[in-house]
Amino acid sequence: MTTHLATERGGRRRGRSARNPVGRAGYVFVSGYVLLLLAFGVVPTGYAVWLALSNSRHQLVGLGNFTRTFADYRFAPAFLHIGLYLLVWLSTLMILVVLLALMLHGRMRKASSTLRFLFYLPGALAGVASVLLWLILLDPAASPVGGLLKGFGWHTLAQVNAPGHLPVLFTVIAFWTGAGGWIVVMYGALNSIPDEVLEAARIDGAGTLQIALRVQIPMVTKWIAYMLILAFAAGTQLFVEPQLVSLASWGMIPDSWSPNQLSYQYAFQAGDFNGAAALSVDLLVLGLACAALVVFRTGLFDRD
């Protein structure tokens, strides 16, 4: 009897699967992404890990490459620089993106479509072109806002690009190029909040600030966490901005200012691809650790 019931249930499941091939269609749709992920994500990462654990003769050396690059006098400054930049960049991004999205979703809703387009437009520029544009804007001799720069006491590009200013300058460039897309994403997340919830909060006497802090922001926390993870990963990969600023400042800024630049020096100046891979794996572990911390603290993948 039990065997007969199990056979009958299995037959019904197979019948439903044959009549409704949605499940199989889902696998077909994600198969392209999975193949690209394997080809350009998993396989290169595995190869980088192998290089980091071996030498030029393909012999396993364990953590030898990691200890060797860690002892490099450029290692600590490079990671300190990127740490300061991430602190300024992430705090600025979190605050301003959420604030601007709330403003667009609130009193500025009538003009939000135009403003969202204007915010997103700088992201259409390639990274190199954007940095070159900012190098012109930050040069008091050529910038249309040169008078403002001179008002701060900066009369040359070298003064503007002083080492102590770089985390803030790179944050300005990164925000100008990348924040617009996140504003659009956060605006969409705010649109997913039912109007009935906001109306109930207003009936209870909540003001605009209270609604934002107690209703809207808590309901888009997962989107903020998602933005934090991707922005952190992108921030650790900083390369173009310090590289071009180093060239424009005639060596005033070291060419190993960021870990990615240091990795470039190992790979293409010293021909040490194993050391470069070790630095890349360091950044990978750092990014994964941050992502895991954010995921578990915010419950990013928990079901509502």
Coordinates of C-alpha atoms in Angstrom, one line a residue:
M1 CA 0.0 0.0 0.0
T2 CA 2.8 2.4 1.0
T3 CA 4.7 1.6 -2.2
H4 CA 1.6 2.2 -4.3
L5 CA 1.0 5.6 -2.7
A6 CA 4.7 6.7 -3.2
T7 CA 4.5 5.6 -6.8
E8 CA 1.3 7.5 -7.3
R9 CA 2.7 10.7 -5.7
G10 CA 5.9 10.5 -7.8
G11 CA 3.8 10.1 -10.9
R12 CA 1.8 13.2 -10.1
R13 CA 5.0 15.2 -9.5
R14 CA 6.4 14.1 -12.9
G15 CA 3.1 15.0 -14.5
R16 CA 3.2 18.5 -13.0
S17 CA 6.8 18.9 -14.1
A18 CA 6.0 17.9 -17.6
R19 CA 2.9 20.2 -17.8
N20 CA 4.7 23.2 -16.2
P21 CA 8.3 23.4 -17.3
V22 CA 8.9 26.7 -15.4
G23 CA 11.6 25.0 -13.3
R24 CA 13.6 23.8 -16.2
A25 CA 13.3 27.2 -17.9
G26 CA 14.8 28.8 -14.8
Y27 CA 17.9 26.6 -15.1
V28 CA 18.2 27.5 -18.8
F29 CA 18.1 31.2 -18.0
V30 CA 20.8 31.0 -15.3
S31 CA 23.0 28.7 -17.2
G32 CA 24.6 31.5 -19.2
Y33 CA 25.5 33.4 -16.0
V34 CA 26.8 30.3 -14.4
L35 CA 29.1 29.5 -17.4
L36 CA 30.4 33.1 -17.4
L37 CA 30.9 33.0 -13.6
L38 CA 32.9 29.8 -13.9
A39 CA 35.0 31.1 -16.9
F40 CA 35.7 34.6 -15.6
G41 CA 35.3 34.3 -11.9
V42 CA 35.9 30.9 -10.3
V43 CA 38.6 29.7 -12.7
P44 CA 40.7 32.9 -12.5
T45 CA 40.3 33.0 -8.8
G46 CA 41.5 29.4 -8.4
Y47 CA 44.5 30.2 -10.7
A48 CA 45.3 33.2 -8.6
V49 CA 45.2 31.1 -5.4
W50 CA 47.5 28.5 -7.0
L51 CA 50.0 31.2 -8.1
A52 CA 49.9 32.7 -4.5
L53 CA 50.8 29.3 -3.0
S54 CA 53.5 28.4 -5.5
N55 CA 56.7 29.8 -6.9
S56 CA 57.9 30.6 -10.5
R57 CA 58.9 26.9 -10.8
H58 CA 55.3 25.8 -9.9
Q59 CA 56.4 24.4 -6.6
L60 CA 54.2 24.8 -3.5
V61 CA 55.6 27.2 -1.0
G62 CA 52.6 27.5 1.3
L63 CA 52.3 31.0 2.7
G64 CA 55.8 32.1 1.6
N65 CA 54.5 34.6 -0.9
F66 CA 52.2 36.1 1.6
T67 CA 54.9 36.6 4.3
R68 CA 57.3 38.0 1.7
T69 CA 54.8 40.6 0.4
F70 CA 53.7 41.4 4.0
A71 CA 57.4 42.2 4.9
D72 CA 57.6 44.6 1.9
Y73 CA 58.0 48.2 3.2
R74 CA 55.2 49.3 0.8
F75 CA 52.6 46.8 2.1
A76 CA 51.5 48.6 5.2
P77 CA 51.3 52.1 3.7
A78 CA 49.3 50.8 0.7
F79 CA 46.7 49.0 2.9
L80 CA 46.6 52.0 5.3
H81 CA 45.9 54.3 2.4
I82 CA 43.1 52.1 1.1
G83 CA 41.7 51.8 4.6
L84 CA 41.4 55.6 5.0
Y85 CA 39.9 55.9 1.6
L86 CA 37.3 53.2 2.4
L87 CA 36.4 54.9 5.6
V88 CA 35.7 58.2 3.9
W89 CA 34.2 56.7 0.8
L90 CA 31.8 54.3 2.5
S91 CA 30.5 56.7 5.1
T92 CA 29.9 59.4 2.5
L93 CA 28.2 57.0 0.2
M94 CA 25.9 55.5 2.8
I95 CA 24.8 58.9 4.1
L96 CA 24.4 60.9 0.9
V97 CA 22.9 58.2 -1.3
V98 CA 20.2 57.3 1.3
L99 CA 19.6 61.0 2.0
L100 CA 19.3 62.0 -1.7
A101 CA 17.0 59.0 -2.4
L102 CA 14.8 60.0 0.5
M103 CA 14.6 63.5 -0.9
L104 CA 13.7 62.3 -4.4
H105 CA 11.1 60.0 -2.9
G106 CA 9.6 62.7 -0.8
R107 CA 9.2 66.4 -1.6
M108 CA 11.1 66.3 -4.9
R109 CA 9.1 63.4 -6.4
K110 CA 7.7 65.6 -9.2
A111 CA 11.2 66.3 -10.6
S112 CA 12.7 62.9 -9.5
S113 CA 12.9 61.4 -13.0
T114 CA 15.0 64.3 -14.3
L115 CA 17.2 64.4 -11.2
R116 CA 17.7 60.6 -11.3
F117 CA 18.9 60.9 -14.9
L118 CA 21.2 63.7 -14.0
F119 CA 22.6 61.8 -11.1
Y120 CA 23.1 58.7 -13.2
L121 CA 24.7 60.5 -16.2
P122 CA 28.3 60.8 -14.9
G123 CA 28.4 57.0 -14.5
A124 CA 28.3 56.8 -18.3
L125 CA 31.8 58.2 -18.5
A126 CA 34.6 55.7 -18.5
G127 CA 36.7 55.6 -15.4
V128 CA 39.9 57.0 -17.0
A129 CA 38.0 59.8 -18.8
S130 CA 36.3 60.8 -15.5
V131 CA 39.7 60.9 -13.6
L132 CA 41.2 63.1 -16.4
L133 CA 38.2 65.4 -16.2
W134 CA 38.7 65.8 -12.5
L135 CA 42.5 66.4 -12.9
I136 CA 41.6 69.4 -15.1
L137 CA 38.9 70.6 -12.6
L138 CA 41.4 70.3 -9.7
D139 CA 44.2 72.2 -11.5
P140 CA 43.9 75.8 -10.3
A141 CA 45.6 77.1 -13.5
A142 CA 43.0 75.4 -15.9
S143 CA 39.9 74.7 -13.7
P144 CA 36.7 76.8 -14.2
V145 CA 36.6 76.9 -10.4
G146 CA 40.2 77.8 -10.0
G147 CA 39.3 80.9 -8.0
L148 CA 37.6 78.7 -5.4
L149 CA 40.7 76.4 -5.2
K150 CA 43.0 79.4 -4.8
G151 CA 40.6 80.6 -2.0
F152 CA 41.6 77.5 -0.1
G153 CA 45.3 78.4 -0.6
W154 CA 45.9 75.9 -3.4
H155 CA 47.7 77.5 -6.3
T156 CA 49.1 74.4 -8.1
L157 CA 47.9 70.9 -8.9
A158 CA 50.6 69.5 -6.6
Q159 CA 49.1 71.4 -3.7
V160 CA 45.6 70.1 -4.4
N161 CA 46.9 66.5 -4.8
A162 CA 48.9 66.5 -1.6
P163 CA 49.1 63.0 -0.1
G164 CA 46.8 64.0 2.8
H165 CA 44.1 65.1 0.4
L166 CA 43.9 62.0 -1.6
P167 CA 41.3 59.9 0.3
V168 CA 38.9 62.9 0.1
L169 CA 39.7 63.6 -3.6
F170 CA 39.3 60.0 -4.6
T171 CA 36.0 59.9 -2.7
V172 CA 34.7 62.9 -4.6
I173 CA 35.7 61.3 -7.9
A174 CA 34.1 57.9 -6.9
F175 CA 30.9 59.6 -5.7
W176 CA 30.5 61.6 -8.8
T177 CA 30.9 58.6 -11.1
G178 CA 29.3 55.8 -9.0
A179 CA 26.7 57.2 -6.6
G180 CA 24.1 58.0 -9.3
G181 CA 23.4 54.4 -10.0
W182 CA 23.0 53.6 -6.3
I183 CA 20.6 56.5 -5.9
V184 CA 18.4 55.0 -8.6
V185 CA 18.6 51.6 -6.9
M186 CA 17.7 53.1 -3.5
Y187 CA 14.9 55.1 -5.0
G188 CA 13.4 51.9 -6.4
A189 CA 13.8 50.2 -3.0
L190 CA 11.9 53.0 -1.4
N191 CA 9.1 52.6 -4.0
S192 CA 8.7 49.1 -2.9
I193 CA 7.4 50.3 0.5
P194 CA 3.6 50.2 0.5
D195 CA 1.9 53.6 0.6
E196 CA -0.4 52.2 3.3
V197 CA 2.5 51.8 5.7
L198 CA 3.6 55.4 5.2
E199 CA 0.1 56.7 5.5
A200 CA -0.4 54.8 8.7
A201 CA 2.8 56.4 10.1
R202 CA 1.5 59.8 9.2
I203 CA -1.9 59.1 10.9
D204 CA 0.0 58.1 14.0
G205 CA 1.6 61.5 14.0
A206 CA 5.1 60.7 12.6
G207 CA 6.9 63.5 10.9
T208 CA 9.1 63.3 7.8
L209 CA 12.2 62.6 9.8
Q210 CA 10.6 60.0 12.0
I211 CA 9.1 58.2 9.0
A212 CA 12.6 58.1 7.4
L213 CA 14.4 56.9 10.5
R214 CA 11.8 54.4 11.8
V215 CA 10.0 53.2 8.7
Q216 CA 11.8 53.8 5.4
I217 CA 15.4 53.2 6.3
P218 CA 14.7 50.0 8.3
M219 CA 12.6 48.6 5.4
V220 CA 15.5 49.1 2.9
T221 CA 18.3 47.9 5.2
K222 CA 19.0 45.0 3.0
W223 CA 19.5 47.2 0.0
I224 CA 21.9 49.4 2.0
A225 CA 23.8 46.3 3.0
Y226 CA 24.0 45.2 -0.6
M227 CA 25.3 48.6 -1.6
L228 CA 27.9 48.4 1.2
I229 CA 29.2 45.1 0.1
L230 CA 29.7 46.1 -3.5
A231 CA 31.0 49.5 -2.7
F232 CA 33.6 48.0 -0.4
A233 CA 34.7 45.5 -3.0
A234 CA 35.0 48.2 -5.6
G235 CA 36.9 50.5 -3.2
T236 CA 39.6 47.9 -2.5
Q237 CA 40.3 47.7 -6.2
L238 CA 41.2 51.4 -6.5
F239 CA 43.8 51.7 -9.2
V240 CA 43.1 54.2 -12.1
E241 CA 42.7 57.2 -9.9
P242 CA 46.0 57.0 -7.9
Q243 CA 47.9 55.8 -11.0
L244 CA 46.9 58.8 -13.0
V245 CA 47.4 61.2 -10.1
S246 CA 50.8 59.7 -9.6
L247 CA 51.7 60.4 -13.2
A248 CA 50.2 63.9 -13.2
S249 CA 52.1 64.8 -10.0
W250 CA 55.4 63.7 -11.5
G251 CA 56.0 61.1 -8.9
M252 CA 54.9 63.1 -5.9
I253 CA 52.4 60.4 -5.1
P254 CA 54.1 56.9 -4.9
D255 CA 53.2 54.4 -7.6
S256 CA 52.3 51.9 -4.9
W257 CA 49.8 54.1 -3.1
S258 CA 47.1 51.4 -3.2
P259 CA 47.3 47.6 -2.9
N260 CA 46.3 47.2 -6.6
Q261 CA 49.1 49.5 -7.7
L262 CA 51.5 47.5 -5.5
S263 CA 50.3 44.3 -7.2
Y264 CA 50.8 45.9 -10.6
Q265 CA 54.4 46.8 -9.6
Y266 CA 55.1 43.2 -8.5
A267 CA 53.6 41.7 -11.7
F268 CA 54.8 44.1 -14.5
Q269 CA 57.8 45.9 -13.0
A270 CA 59.4 43.1 -11.1
G271 CA 57.9 40.1 -13.0
D272 CA 56.8 38.5 -9.8
F273 CA 53.4 37.2 -10.6
N274 CA 53.3 35.0 -7.5
G275 CA 53.7 38.0 -5.2
A276 CA 51.1 39.9 -7.2
A277 CA 48.7 37.0 -6.9
A278 CA 49.3 36.9 -3.1
L279 CA 48.3 40.6 -2.8
S280 CA 45.2 39.9 -4.9
V281 CA 44.3 37.0 -2.6
D282 CA 44.7 39.3 0.4
L283 CA 42.2 41.7 -1.2
L284 CA 39.9 38.8 -1.9
V285 CA 40.0 37.6 1.7
L286 CA 39.4 41.1 2.9
G287 CA 36.4 41.6 0.7
L288 CA 34.9 38.2 1.6
A289 CA 35.4 38.9 5.3
C290 CA 33.6 42.2 5.0
A291 CA 30.8 40.7 2.9
A292 CA 30.3 37.8 5.4
L293 CA 30.2 40.3 8.3
V294 CA 27.6 42.5 6.6
V295 CA 25.5 39.5 5.5
F296 CA 25.3 37.9 9.0
R297 CA 24.8 41.2 10.8
T298 CA 22.0 42.5 8.6
G299 CA 20.4 39.1 7.6
L300 CA 20.7 40.0 4.0
F301 CA 19.6 36.6 2.7
D302 CA 17.0 36.0 5.4
R303 CA 13.4 35.6 4.2
D304 CA 10.9 38.2 5.3

